[in-house]
Coordinates of N, CA and C and ligand atoms in Angstrom, one line a residue:
M1 N -5.1 3.6 -19.2 CA -3.6 3.3 -18.6 C -3.8 3.4 -17.2
R2 N -3.3 2.2 -16.4 CA -3.2 2.2 -15.1 C -2.2 3.0 -14.5
K3 N -2.4 3.5 -13.4 CA -1.4 4.5 -12.4 C -0.3 3.6 -12.2
Q4 N 1.0 4.1 -12.3 CA 2.0 3.2 -11.7 C 2.3 3.9 -10.4
I5 N 2.6 3.1 -9.3 CA 2.4 3.7 -7.9 C 3.7 3.0 -7.3
V6 N 4.5 3.9 -6.5 CA 5.8 2.9 -5.8 C 5.6 4.0 -4.5
A7 N 5.0 3.0 -3.3 CA 5.0 3.6 -2.1 C 5.9 3.1 -1.1
G8 N 6.5 4.2 -0.2 CA 7.4 3.6 0.7 C 6.6 3.4 2.1
N9 N 6.7 2.2 2.8 CA 6.0 2.2 4.2 C 7.1 2.2 5.1
W10 N 7.2 3.0 5.9 CA 8.5 3.2 6.7 C 8.0 2.4 8.0
K11 N 7.1 1.9 8.1 CA 6.5 1.1 9.5 C 7.1 1.9 10.6
M12 N 7.3 1.4 11.7 CA 7.7 2.1 12.9 C 9.0 2.5 13.0
N13 N 9.4 3.1 12.0 CA 10.7 3.6 12.0 C 10.9 5.1 11.7
N14 N 12.1 5.6 12.3 CA 12.5 7.0 12.2 C 11.4 8.2 12.8
D15 N 12.4 8.7 14.0 CA 11.6 9.6 15.0 C 12.0 11.2 14.0
L16 N 11.5 12.1 14.6 CA 11.2 13.3 13.7 C 12.9 13.9 13.3
P17 N 13.9 14.0 14.0 CA 15.4 14.0 13.3 C 15.5 13.2 12.2
Q18 N 15.5 11.9 12.4 CA 15.6 10.9 11.5 C 14.6 11.1 10.1
T19 N 13.6 11.5 10.4 CA 12.4 11.7 9.4 C 13.1 12.8 8.4
Q20 N 13.3 13.9 9.3 CA 14.1 15.1 8.4 C 15.4 14.8 7.6
L21 N 16.2 13.7 8.1 CA 17.3 13.5 7.3 C 16.9 12.7 6.2
L22 N 16.1 11.8 6.3 CA 15.5 10.9 5.0 C 14.8 11.7 4.0
I23 N 13.9 13.0 4.6 CA 13.5 13.7 3.6 C 14.6 14.7 2.8
D24 N 15.5 15.3 3.5 CA 16.5 15.6 2.9 C 17.2 14.8 1.6
D25 N 17.4 13.3 2.1 CA 18.1 12.6 1.3 C 17.1 12.3 0.1
L26 N 15.7 12.3 0.3 CA 14.9 12.2 -0.7 C 14.8 13.1 -1.9
K27 N 14.8 14.5 -1.1 CA 14.7 15.6 -2.1 C 15.7 15.7 -3.1
K28 N 17.2 15.2 -2.8 CA 18.2 15.0 -3.5 C 18.1 14.0 -4.9
Q29 N 17.2 13.2 -4.6 CA 17.1 12.1 -5.7 C 16.4 12.7 -6.9
K30 N 16.7 12.0 -8.1 CA 16.0 12.5 -9.3 C 14.9 11.4 -9.9
L31 N 13.9 12.0 -9.8 CA 12.7 11.2 -10.5 C 12.8 10.8 -12.1
T32 N 13.0 9.7 -12.5 CA 13.1 9.7 -14.1 C 12.1 8.4 -14.4
S33 N 11.0 8.2 -13.7 CA 10.1 7.5 -14.3 C 8.6 8.3 -14.0
D34 N 7.7 7.8 -14.7 CA 6.4 8.2 -14.3 C 5.5 7.9 -13.1
A35 N 6.1 7.1 -12.3 CA 5.5 6.5 -11.4 C 5.0 7.7 -10.3
E36 N 3.9 7.3 -9.8 CA 3.5 8.4 -8.6 C 4.4 7.7 -7.5
V37 N 4.6 8.8 -6.4 CA 5.7 8.2 -5.4 C 5.0 8.7 -4.3
M38 N 5.0 7.7 -3.2 CA 4.3 8.1 -1.9 C 5.2 7.6 -0.7
I39 N 5.4 8.2 0.4 CA 6.1 7.6 1.7 C 5.0 7.9 2.5
A40 N 5.2 6.6 3.4 CA 4.2 6.7 4.9 C 4.9 6.5 6.1
P41 N 5.3 7.6 6.7 CA 5.7 7.7 7.9 C 5.0 7.5 9.1
T42 N 5.6 7.6 10.1 CA 4.3 7.2 11.4 C 3.8 8.6 11.5
F43 N 2.5 8.5 12.3 CA 1.6 9.3 12.7 C 2.2 10.8 13.0
T44 N 3.3 10.4 14.0 CA 4.0 11.9 14.6 C 4.8 12.5 13.5
N45 N 4.8 12.0 12.5 CA 5.6 12.8 11.4 C 4.8 13.3 10.2
L46 N 3.7 12.9 10.2 CA 2.9 13.0 9.1 C 2.8 14.7 8.8
W47 N 2.4 15.3 9.7 CA 2.5 16.8 9.2 C 3.7 17.3 8.8
H48 N 4.7 16.9 9.5 CA 6.0 17.6 9.1 C 6.4 17.1 8.0
A49 N 6.2 15.9 7.3 CA 6.6 15.3 6.1 C 5.8 15.9 5.1
F50 N 4.2 16.4 5.1 CA 3.5 16.7 4.4 C 4.1 18.2 4.1
E51 N 4.3 19.0 5.2 CA 4.9 20.4 4.8 C 6.2 20.4 4.0
A52 N 7.0 19.4 4.3 CA 8.2 19.5 3.7 C 8.1 19.0 2.3
F53 N 7.0 18.3 2.0 CA 6.9 17.7 0.5 C 5.8 18.5 -0.4
R54 N 5.2 19.4 0.3 CA 4.1 20.2 -0.2 C 4.6 20.8 -1.9
Q55 N 5.6 21.0 -2.2 CA 5.8 21.3 -3.6 C 6.6 20.3 -4.2
E56 N 6.6 18.9 -3.7 CA 7.4 18.0 -4.3 C 6.5 17.1 -4.9
H57 N 7.2 16.1 -5.9 CA 6.3 15.2 -6.4 C 6.1 13.8 -5.5
I58 N 6.3 14.0 -4.1 CA 6.1 12.9 -3.4 C 4.9 13.0 -2.5
E59 N 3.9 12.3 -2.6 CA 2.6 12.2 -1.6 C 3.0 11.6 -0.3
V60 N 2.8 12.3 0.9 CA 2.7 11.8 2.2 C 1.3 10.8 2.5
I61 N 1.6 9.6 2.8 CA 0.4 9.0 3.3 C 0.3 8.3 4.6
A62 N -0.7 7.8 5.1 CA -0.8 7.1 6.4 C -0.6 5.7 6.5
Q63 N -0.3 5.1 7.4 CA 0.0 3.6 7.4 C -1.2 3.0 7.9
N64 N -2.2 3.7 8.5 CA -3.4 3.0 9.3 C -4.4 4.3 9.6
M65 N -5.6 3.9 10.0 CA -6.3 4.6 10.7 C -7.5 4.0 11.4
H66 N -8.5 4.7 12.2 CA -9.7 3.9 12.8 C -10.7 4.2 11.9
F67 N -11.8 3.4 12.3 CA -13.1 3.8 11.2 C -14.1 4.5 11.9
S68 N -13.7 5.0 13.0 CA -14.8 6.1 13.7 C -14.3 7.3 13.4
E69 N -15.2 8.3 13.6 CA -14.9 9.7 13.1 C -14.2 10.4 14.4
S70 N -14.4 10.0 15.7 CA -14.2 10.5 16.8 C -14.6 9.6 18.2
G71 N -14.0 10.0 19.3 CA -14.8 9.3 20.3 C -13.7 8.8 21.2
A72 N -14.1 7.8 22.1 CA -13.2 7.2 23.3 C -12.5 5.9 22.6
Y73 N -11.5 6.1 21.8 CA -10.7 5.0 21.2 C -9.2 5.5 21.4
T74 N -8.9 5.4 22.7 CA -7.5 5.9 23.1 C -6.6 5.2 22.1
G75 N -5.5 6.3 21.8 CA -4.5 5.8 20.8 C -4.7 5.7 19.3
E76 N -6.1 5.9 18.8 CA -6.6 6.0 17.8 C -6.4 7.2 16.8
V77 N -6.6 7.2 15.5 CA -6.4 8.2 14.7 C -7.6 8.2 13.5
S78 N -8.4 9.1 13.2 CA -9.4 8.9 12.3 C -9.2 9.8 11.0
A79 N -9.9 9.2 10.1 CA -9.7 9.6 8.5 C -9.8 11.3 8.7
S80 N -10.7 11.9 9.3 CA -10.8 13.4 9.1 C -9.6 14.2 9.8
M81 N -9.0 13.5 10.7 CA -7.8 13.8 11.4 C -6.5 13.8 10.5
L82 N -6.7 12.7 9.8 CA -5.4 12.5 8.8 C -5.6 13.5 7.8
K83 N -7.0 13.9 7.3 CA -7.2 14.8 6.2 C -6.7 16.5 6.6
S84 N -7.0 16.5 8.2 CA -6.5 17.8 8.4 C -5.2 18.2 8.7
V85 N -4.4 17.5 8.5 CA -3.0 17.5 8.1 C -2.3 17.2 6.8
G86 N -3.4 17.1 5.7 CA -3.0 17.3 4.4 C -2.9 15.8 3.9
I87 N -3.3 14.6 4.6 CA -3.1 13.2 4.0 C -4.4 13.0 3.5
E88 N -4.1 12.3 2.3 CA -5.3 12.1 1.3 C -5.6 10.5 1.0
T89 N -4.4 9.9 1.3 CA -4.3 8.4 1.2 C -3.9 7.5 2.4
V90 N -4.5 6.4 2.5 CA -4.2 5.7 3.7 C -3.8 4.2 3.2
I91 N -2.9 3.4 4.0 CA -2.8 2.1 3.7 C -3.6 1.6 4.7
L92 N -4.4 0.5 4.4 CA -5.1 -0.2 5.2 C -5.1 -1.8 5.1
G93 N -5.1 -2.7 6.3 CA -5.0 -4.1 6.2 C -3.7 -4.4 6.0
H94 N -2.7 -3.9 6.3 CA -1.2 -4.6 6.2 C -1.3 -5.7 7.1
S95 N -0.5 -6.8 6.6 CA -0.4 -8.0 7.4 C 0.1 -8.1 8.8
E96 N 0.8 -6.8 9.0 CA 1.3 -6.6 10.2 C 0.4 -6.1 11.1
R97 N -0.7 -5.4 10.7 CA -1.8 -4.9 11.5 C -2.6 -6.2 11.6
R98 N -3.0 -6.9 10.7 CA -3.9 -8.0 10.8 C -3.1 -9.0 12.0
A99 N -1.7 -9.2 11.9 CA -1.3 -10.4 12.7 C -1.1 -9.8 14.0
Y100 N -0.3 -8.5 14.1 CA -0.2 -8.0 15.6 C -1.5 -7.1 16.4
F101 N -2.3 -6.8 15.6 CA -3.3 -6.0 16.2 C -4.7 -6.2 15.8
N102 N -4.7 -7.8 15.3 CA -5.8 -8.2 15.3 C -7.0 -7.8 14.4
E103 N -6.5 -7.0 13.3 CA -7.6 -6.5 12.5 C -8.4 -7.6 11.5
T104 N -9.5 -7.6 11.6 CA -10.1 -8.6 10.9 C -10.6 -7.8 9.8
D105 N -11.1 -9.1 8.6 CA -11.7 -8.4 7.5 C -13.2 -7.4 7.8
E106 N -13.9 -7.9 8.6 CA -14.8 -7.2 9.3 C -14.4 -5.3 9.4
M107 N -13.5 -5.5 10.3 CA -13.0 -4.0 10.7 C -12.4 -3.5 9.4
L108 N -11.8 -4.2 8.8 CA -11.2 -3.6 7.4 C -12.3 -3.0 6.6
A109 N -13.4 -3.6 6.6 CA -14.3 -3.1 5.6 C -15.1 -1.9 6.2
K110 N -15.0 -1.9 7.4 CA -15.3 -0.7 8.1 C -14.4 0.6 7.9
K111 N -13.0 0.3 8.1 CA -12.0 1.3 7.8 C -12.1 1.8 6.3
V112 N -12.5 1.0 5.4 CA -12.5 1.2 3.9 C -13.5 2.2 3.7
D113 N -14.5 2.0 4.2 CA -15.9 2.7 4.1 C -15.5 4.2 4.5
A114 N -15.1 4.1 5.7 CA -14.7 5.5 6.8 C -13.8 6.1 5.7
A115 N -12.8 5.6 5.2 CA -11.7 6.4 4.4 C -12.2 6.8 3.1
L116 N -13.1 6.1 2.5 CA -14.0 6.5 1.2 C -15.0 7.7 1.5
K117 N -15.5 7.5 2.3 CA -16.5 8.5 3.0 C -16.0 9.7 3.2
N118 N -14.8 9.8 3.6 CA -13.8 11.1 3.9 C -13.2 11.5 2.5
G119 N -13.3 10.9 1.5 CA -12.8 11.3 0.2 C -11.4 10.8 0.2
M120 N -10.7 9.8 1.1 CA -9.7 9.5 0.8 C -9.2 8.3 -0.1
R121 N -8.2 8.2 -0.6 CA -7.8 7.0 -1.4 C -7.1 5.7 -0.5
V122 N -7.5 4.8 -0.6 CA -7.0 3.5 0.2 C -6.1 2.7 -0.4
I123 N -4.9 2.2 -0.2 CA -4.0 1.1 -0.6 C -4.4 0.2 0.5
F124 N -5.1 -0.8 -0.3 CA -5.6 -1.9 0.7 C -4.6 -3.4 0.3
C125 N -4.1 -3.6 1.6 CA -3.0 -4.8 1.4 C -3.8 -6.0 2.1
F126 N -3.2 -7.1 1.4 CA -3.5 -8.6 1.6 C -2.5 -9.5 1.4
G127 N -2.7 -10.8 1.3 CA -1.7 -11.8 1.0 C -1.7 -12.9 2.0
E128 N -1.4 -14.0 1.3 CA -1.3 -15.5 2.1 C -0.2 -15.4 3.1
E129 N -0.1 -16.5 4.0 CA 1.0 -16.9 4.7 C 1.7 -18.0 4.2
L130 N 2.8 -18.2 4.5 CA 3.7 -19.3 4.0 C 2.8 -20.7 4.0
A131 N 2.4 -21.0 5.3 CA 1.4 -22.3 5.1 C 0.2 -22.1 4.2
D132 N -0.3 -21.4 3.8 CA -1.5 -21.0 2.8 C -0.7 -21.5 1.6
R133 N 0.3 -20.9 1.1 CA 1.0 -21.2 0.0 C 1.5 -22.7 -0.3
K134 N 2.0 -23.1 0.8 CA 2.4 -24.6 1.0 C 1.4 -25.7 0.8
A135 N 0.1 -25.1 1.2 CA -1.0 -25.9 1.0 C -1.6 -25.7 -0.3
G136 N -1.0 -24.8 -1.1 CA -1.7 -24.4 -2.6 C -3.2 -23.7 -2.2
N137 N -3.2 -22.9 -1.0 CA -4.4 -22.3 -0.9 C -4.3 -20.8 -1.1
E138 N -3.3 -20.4 -1.5 CA -2.9 -18.8 -1.6 C -4.1 -18.1 -2.1
E139 N -4.7 -18.7 -3.6 CA -5.6 -18.2 -4.1 C -7.1 -17.8 -3.3
N140 N -7.4 -18.9 -2.6 CA -8.6 -19.0 -1.8 C -8.3 -17.8 -0.7
V141 N -7.3 -17.8 -0.1 CA -7.0 -16.9 1.0 C -7.0 -15.3 0.5
V142 N -6.5 -14.9 -0.7 CA -6.4 -13.9 -1.1 C -8.0 -13.8 -1.7
E143 N -8.5 -14.5 -2.3 CA -10.2 -14.1 -2.9 C -10.9 -13.8 -1.4
S144 N -10.6 -14.4 -0.5 CA -11.7 -14.3 0.7 C -11.2 -12.7 1.2
Q145 N -9.9 -12.7 1.5 CA -9.6 -11.2 2.1 C -10.2 -10.0 1.3
I146 N -10.1 -10.1 0.0 CA -10.8 -9.0 -0.9 C -12.2 -9.0 -0.8
K147 N -12.7 -10.2 -1.1 CA -14.3 -10.4 -1.0 C -14.7 -9.8 0.3
N148 N -14.2 -10.2 1.3 CA -14.7 -9.7 2.6 C -14.4 -8.2 3.0
A149 N -13.7 -7.6 2.4 CA -13.4 -6.1 2.9 C -13.9 -5.1 1.7
L150 N -13.9 -5.7 0.7 CA -14.2 -4.8 -0.7 C -15.4 -5.3 -1.4
F151 N -16.1 -6.2 -1.2 CA -16.9 -6.6 -2.3 C -18.3 -5.9 -2.1
H152 N -18.6 -5.3 -0.8 CA -19.6 -4.5 -0.7 C -19.6 -3.2 -1.2
L153 N -18.6 -2.8 -1.9 CA -18.3 -1.5 -2.4 C -19.1 -1.4 -3.8
D154 N -19.3 -0.2 -4.3 CA -19.7 0.1 -5.8 C -18.8 0.1 -6.7
G155 N -18.7 -0.2 -7.9 CA -17.5 -0.3 -8.7 C -16.9 1.1 -8.9
D156 N -17.8 2.1 -8.6 CA -17.2 3.4 -8.9 C -16.1 3.8 -7.6
D157 N -16.3 3.1 -6.6 CA -15.6 3.3 -5.4 C -14.0 2.7 -5.6
F158 N -14.1 2.0 -6.7 CA -12.6 1.5 -7.0 C -11.8 2.7 -7.6
K159 N -12.2 3.7 -8.0 CA -11.6 5.1 -8.5 C -10.4 5.4 -7.5
N160 N -11.0 4.9 -6.1 CA -10.1 5.5 -5.0 C -9.5 4.4 -4.2
I161 N -9.5 3.2 -4.9 CA -8.8 1.9 -4.2 C -7.6 1.6 -5.1
V162 N -6.4 1.3 -4.4 CA -5.2 0.7 -4.9 C -5.1 -0.6 -3.9
L163 N -5.0 -1.8 -4.9 CA -4.5 -3.0 -4.3 C -3.0 -3.3 -4.1
A164 N -2.9 -3.9 -2.8 CA -1.3 -4.3 -2.6 C -1.4 -5.7 -2.2
Y165 N -0.8 -6.5 -3.1 CA -0.6 -7.9 -2.6 C 1.0 -8.1 -2.1
E166 N 0.6 -8.5 -0.9 CA 1.8 -8.6 0.0 C 1.8 -10.2 0.6
P167 N 2.5 -10.9 0.0 CA 2.5 -12.5 0.6 C 3.3 -12.2 2.1
V168 N 2.8 -12.8 3.1 CA 3.4 -12.8 4.4 C 4.7 -13.2 4.5
W169 N 4.9 -14.2 3.6 CA 6.3 -14.8 3.6 C 7.4 -14.0 3.0
A170 N 7.2 -13.1 2.3 CA 8.0 -12.2 1.4 C 8.2 -11.0 2.4
I171 N 7.6 -10.7 3.3 CA 7.9 -9.1 4.1 C 8.8 -9.3 5.0
G172 N 9.9 -8.5 4.8 CA 11.1 -8.4 5.4 C 12.0 -9.6 5.6
T173 N 11.5 -10.8 4.8 CA 12.5 -11.8 4.8 C 13.4 -11.8 4.0
G174 N 13.7 -11.1 2.8 CA 14.6 -11.2 1.8 C 14.0 -12.1 0.8
E175 N 13.1 -12.9 0.9 CA 12.6 -13.9 0.1 C 11.5 -13.1 -0.7
T176 N 11.8 -12.7 -1.9 CA 10.6 -12.2 -2.8 C 9.9 -13.3 -3.6
A177 N 8.6 -12.9 -3.8 CA 7.8 -13.9 -4.8 C 8.9 -13.9 -6.1
S178 N 8.7 -14.7 -6.8 CA 9.2 -14.5 -8.0 C 8.3 -13.6 -9.0
P179 N 8.9 -13.0 -9.9 CA 8.0 -12.3 -10.9 C 6.8 -13.2 -11.6
E180 N 7.1 -14.5 -11.7 CA 5.9 -15.1 -12.1 C 4.8 -15.7 -11.2
Q181 N 5.5 -15.6 -9.9 CA 4.4 -15.8 -8.8 C 3.6 -14.7 -8.7
A182 N 4.3 -13.3 -8.8 CA 3.6 -11.9 -8.6 C 2.7 -11.9 -9.6
Q183 N 3.1 -12.1 -10.9 CA 2.2 -12.1 -12.0 C 1.0 -12.9 -11.9
D184 N 1.4 -14.1 -11.6 CA 0.2 -15.1 -11.4 C -1.0 -14.6 -10.7
M185 N -0.6 -14.1 -9.5 CA -1.4 -13.4 -8.4 C -1.9 -12.4 -8.8
H186 N -1.2 -11.6 -9.2 CA -2.0 -10.0 -10.0 C -3.1 -10.5 -10.9
A187 N -3.0 -11.5 -11.9 CA -3.7 -11.8 -12.9 C -4.9 -12.3 -12.2
F188 N -4.8 -13.1 -11.1 CA -6.0 -14.0 -10.5 C -6.8 -12.7 -9.9
I189 N -6.2 -11.8 -9.1 CA -6.8 -10.8 -8.4 C -7.5 -9.8 -9.3
R190 N -6.9 -9.5 -10.6 CA -7.6 -8.7 -11.6 C -9.0 -9.5 -11.9
N191 N -8.8 -10.8 -12.2 CA -9.8 -11.6 -12.6 C -10.8 -11.7 -11.6
T192 N -10.7 -11.8 -10.4 CA -11.7 -11.9 -9.5 C -12.4 -10.6 -9.2
L193 N -11.8 -9.4 -9.7 CA -12.2 -8.0 -9.7 C -13.2 -8.0 -11.0
D194 N -12.9 -8.5 -11.8 CA -13.6 -8.5 -13.1 C -14.8 -9.5 -13.1
N195 N -14.8 -10.5 -12.5 CA -16.1 -11.4 -12.1 C -17.1 -10.6 -11.3
K196 N -16.7 -9.8 -10.5 CA -17.6 -9.1 -9.6 C -17.8 -7.7 -10.2
F197 N -17.1 -6.8 -10.6 CA -17.2 -5.4 -10.9 C -17.1 -5.2 -12.5
G198 N -16.6 -6.0 -13.4 CA -16.7 -6.0 -14.6 C -15.1 -5.6 -14.8
K199 N -15.0 -5.9 -16.5 CA -13.7 -5.6 -16.9 C -13.1 -4.2 -16.9
D200 N -13.7 -3.2 -17.2 CA -13.5 -1.7 -17.0 C -12.9 -1.4 -15.7
I201 N -13.3 -1.8 -14.5 CA -12.8 -1.4 -13.4 C -11.8 -2.4 -13.0
A202 N -11.7 -3.8 -13.4 CA -10.6 -4.6 -13.2 C -9.4 -4.0 -13.8
D203 N -9.5 -3.5 -15.1 CA -8.4 -3.1 -15.8 C -7.9 -1.9 -15.2
A204 N -8.5 -1.0 -14.4 CA -8.3 0.4 -14.3 C -7.6 0.3 -12.8
V205 N -7.8 -0.6 -11.9 CA -7.5 -0.8 -10.7 C -5.9 -1.1 -10.6
S206 N -5.1 -0.1 -10.0 CA -3.5 -0.5 -9.9 C -3.4 -1.6 -8.8
I207 N -2.6 -2.6 -9.1 CA -2.1 -3.8 -8.2 C -0.7 -3.4 -7.9
L208 N -0.3 -3.2 -6.6 CA 1.1 -3.2 -6.2 C 1.6 -4.5 -5.8
Y209 N 2.8 -5.0 -6.0 CA 3.3 -5.9 -5.2 C 4.2 -5.6 -4.1
G210 N 4.2 -6.0 -3.0 CA 5.2 -5.9 -1.9 C 5.6 -7.1 -1.4
G211 N 6.8 -6.9 -0.7 CA 7.6 -8.1 -0.1 C 9.0 -8.1 -0.7
S212 N 9.9 -7.6 0.1 CA 11.1 -7.8 -0.2 C 11.5 -7.2 -1.7
V213 N 11.0 -6.1 -2.2 CA 11.3 -5.6 -3.2 C 12.7 -4.6 -3.0
K214 N 13.7 -5.0 -3.8 CA 14.9 -4.1 -3.7 C 15.2 -3.7 -5.1
P215 N 16.3 -2.6 -5.1 CA 16.8 -2.3 -6.4 C 17.3 -3.4 -7.4
N216 N 17.5 -4.5 -6.9 CA 18.2 -5.5 -8.1 C 17.0 -6.3 -8.3
N217 N 15.8 -6.3 -7.7 CA 14.8 -7.1 -8.2 C 13.5 -6.5 -8.9
A218 N 13.3 -5.4 -8.8 CA 12.4 -4.4 -9.1 C 12.1 -4.3 -10.8
V219 N 13.1 -4.1 -11.6 CA 12.8 -4.0 -13.0 C 12.2 -5.3 -13.3
E220 N 12.6 -6.5 -12.7 CA 11.9 -7.7 -13.4 C 10.5 -7.9 -12.7
I221 N 10.4 -7.4 -11.5 CA 9.0 -7.5 -10.6 C 8.1 -6.6 -11.7
F222 N 8.6 -5.4 -11.8 CA 7.6 -4.5 -12.5 C 7.3 -4.5 -13.9
S223 N 8.2 -5.3 -14.4 CA 8.1 -5.5 -16.2 C 6.7 -6.7 -16.3
K224 N 6.2 -7.0 -15.2 CA 5.0 -8.1 -15.3 C 3.8 -7.3 -15.6
P225 N 3.0 -7.6 -16.7 CA 1.9 -6.8 -17.1 C 0.7 -6.4 -16.0
D226 N 0.6 -7.3 -15.1 CA -0.4 -7.0 -14.0 C 0.2 -6.4 -12.6
V227 N 1.4 -6.1 -12.6 CA 2.0 -5.6 -11.5 C 2.3 -4.2 -11.7
D228 N 1.6 -3.0 -11.1 CA 1.6 -1.8 -11.5 C 2.3 -0.8 -10.4
G229 N 3.1 -1.4 -9.6 CA 3.9 -0.7 -8.7 C 4.4 -1.8 -7.5
G230 N 4.9 -1.1 -6.5 CA 5.3 -1.8 -5.4 C 4.9 -0.8 -4.3
L231 N 4.8 -1.5 -3.1 CA 4.8 -1.0 -1.5 C 6.2 -1.6 -1.1
I232 N 6.8 -0.9 -0.6 CA 8.1 -1.1 -0.4 C 8.5 -0.9 1.4
G233 N 9.0 -1.8 2.0 CA 9.5 -1.4 3.4 C 10.7 -1.3 3.7
G234 N 11.5 -2.1 3.9 CA 13.0 -2.1 4.3 C 13.7 -1.1 3.5
A235 N 13.5 -1.4 2.1 CA 14.4 -0.3 1.1 C 13.9 1.0 0.9
S236 N 12.6 1.2 1.5 CA 12.4 2.5 1.3 C 13.0 3.6 2.5
L237 N 13.7 2.8 3.4 CA 14.2 3.7 4.4 C 15.6 4.3 4.1
K238 N 16.1 4.0 2.7 CA 17.2 4.5 2.2 C 16.9 5.1 0.9
A239 N 17.1 6.6 0.8 CA 16.4 7.2 -0.3 C 17.2 6.8 -1.5
E240 N 18.4 6.6 -1.6 CA 18.8 5.9 -3.0 C 18.4 4.6 -3.4
D241 N 18.0 3.8 -2.2 CA 17.6 2.5 -2.7 C 16.0 2.7 -3.4
F242 N 15.4 3.6 -2.6 CA 14.0 3.9 -2.7 C 13.6 4.4 -4.3
F243 N 14.5 5.1 -4.6 CA 14.6 6.0 -5.8 C 15.0 5.0 -6.9
A244 N 15.8 4.2 -6.6 CA 16.3 2.9 -7.6 C 15.2 2.2 -7.9
I245 N 14.3 2.0 -7.0 CA 13.1 1.1 -7.2 C 12.1 1.9 -8.0
V246 N 11.8 3.2 -7.4 CA 10.9 4.1 -8.3 C 11.4 4.2 -9.7
N247 N 12.3 4.4 -9.9 CA 13.1 4.6 -11.2 C 13.1 3.4 -12.0
A248 N 12.9 2.1 -11.6 CA 12.7 0.9 -12.3 C 11.8 0.7 -13.2
F249 N 10.6 1.9 -13.2 CA 9.8 1.7 -14.0 C 10.4 2.4 -15.5
Ligands
13P1 P1 9.8 -5.2 3.1 O1 10.0 -4.6 1.8 O2 10.5 -4.9 4.1 O3 9.7 -6.7 2.8 O4 8.3 -4.8 3.4 C1 7.1 -5.0 2.7 C2 6.3 -4.1 3.4 O5 5.6 -4.8 4.1 C3 5.7 -3.1 2.6 O6 4.3 -2.9 3.3

C-alpha cells in the first residue's frame, strides 16, 4: 500500500508570529484520514515549527537545500543543517526554484544525492509549462526531468523518494489539471519508473499532485488510482482549508 501524503508548501509566506498563529490553528484541526501530513515553512521558522509539532502528527519539512555540506555558499543551507533542527524531508526541484533561481536538472541530481546521503527523504517536484502542454510535449518534458535528476539512483533509493507532479500552468493560477489529466500523467510517470526500476518500485512510490488543489476539488483528484496525495500551496496557508484537503482521503 502506497503512502498517502498531503504536504503544505508555505513558500515565502509567514513570519514568526504568523507561523505561530497558523500552528495554533493547525493544532485545532481534526485529522480524520490516514494521510501523512507535512508542512514546509521558511528556513527561519523550521526549528520553531519542529518544536511546536514534536508531539503531533504533522511533520515539518524544508522547501529547499544546497547540495554541499558546508562552505562558501552565502545564503544557502545544507542537508546536515536541516537535520540538526529536526528536519528529515526536503522538497527539491520546485518549479519556482527552477524558474526564478535557475536550478537545473544537473544541480537537482546533486541535491537529491546530498539529501539521500544524509538519510533524508525527498519530495521531488517536476512538471511541464503551458507551452509544453499546448505543443503536446508534456510527457517528454516530464520524462526528461525525471530521467536527468533521478535515473542515476538505485531502486533502493526510491524508499526515500516521493514524486510531486506539478504542472506549472496550474500553480497559483486557480486552474487545476482535471482529475483525468492528473491521472494520465501519474500513470505515465509510474510507467516510466517501471521501465527503468521495475514494477515493485514503481508501484511503491507515492506520486503527489500539486497545482491549485482546493477543498472543493481534492476529493475528485485524490480519488484517482495513481494520485497518492497532494502538494498544496495557497490553500495550505489556511488551517481549515488545508485540513479539508488532508481529510479528503
Ligand atoms: P498552489 O496550490 O498555490 O497552486 O501551489 C502549488 C504548489 O506550488 C505547491 O508546491
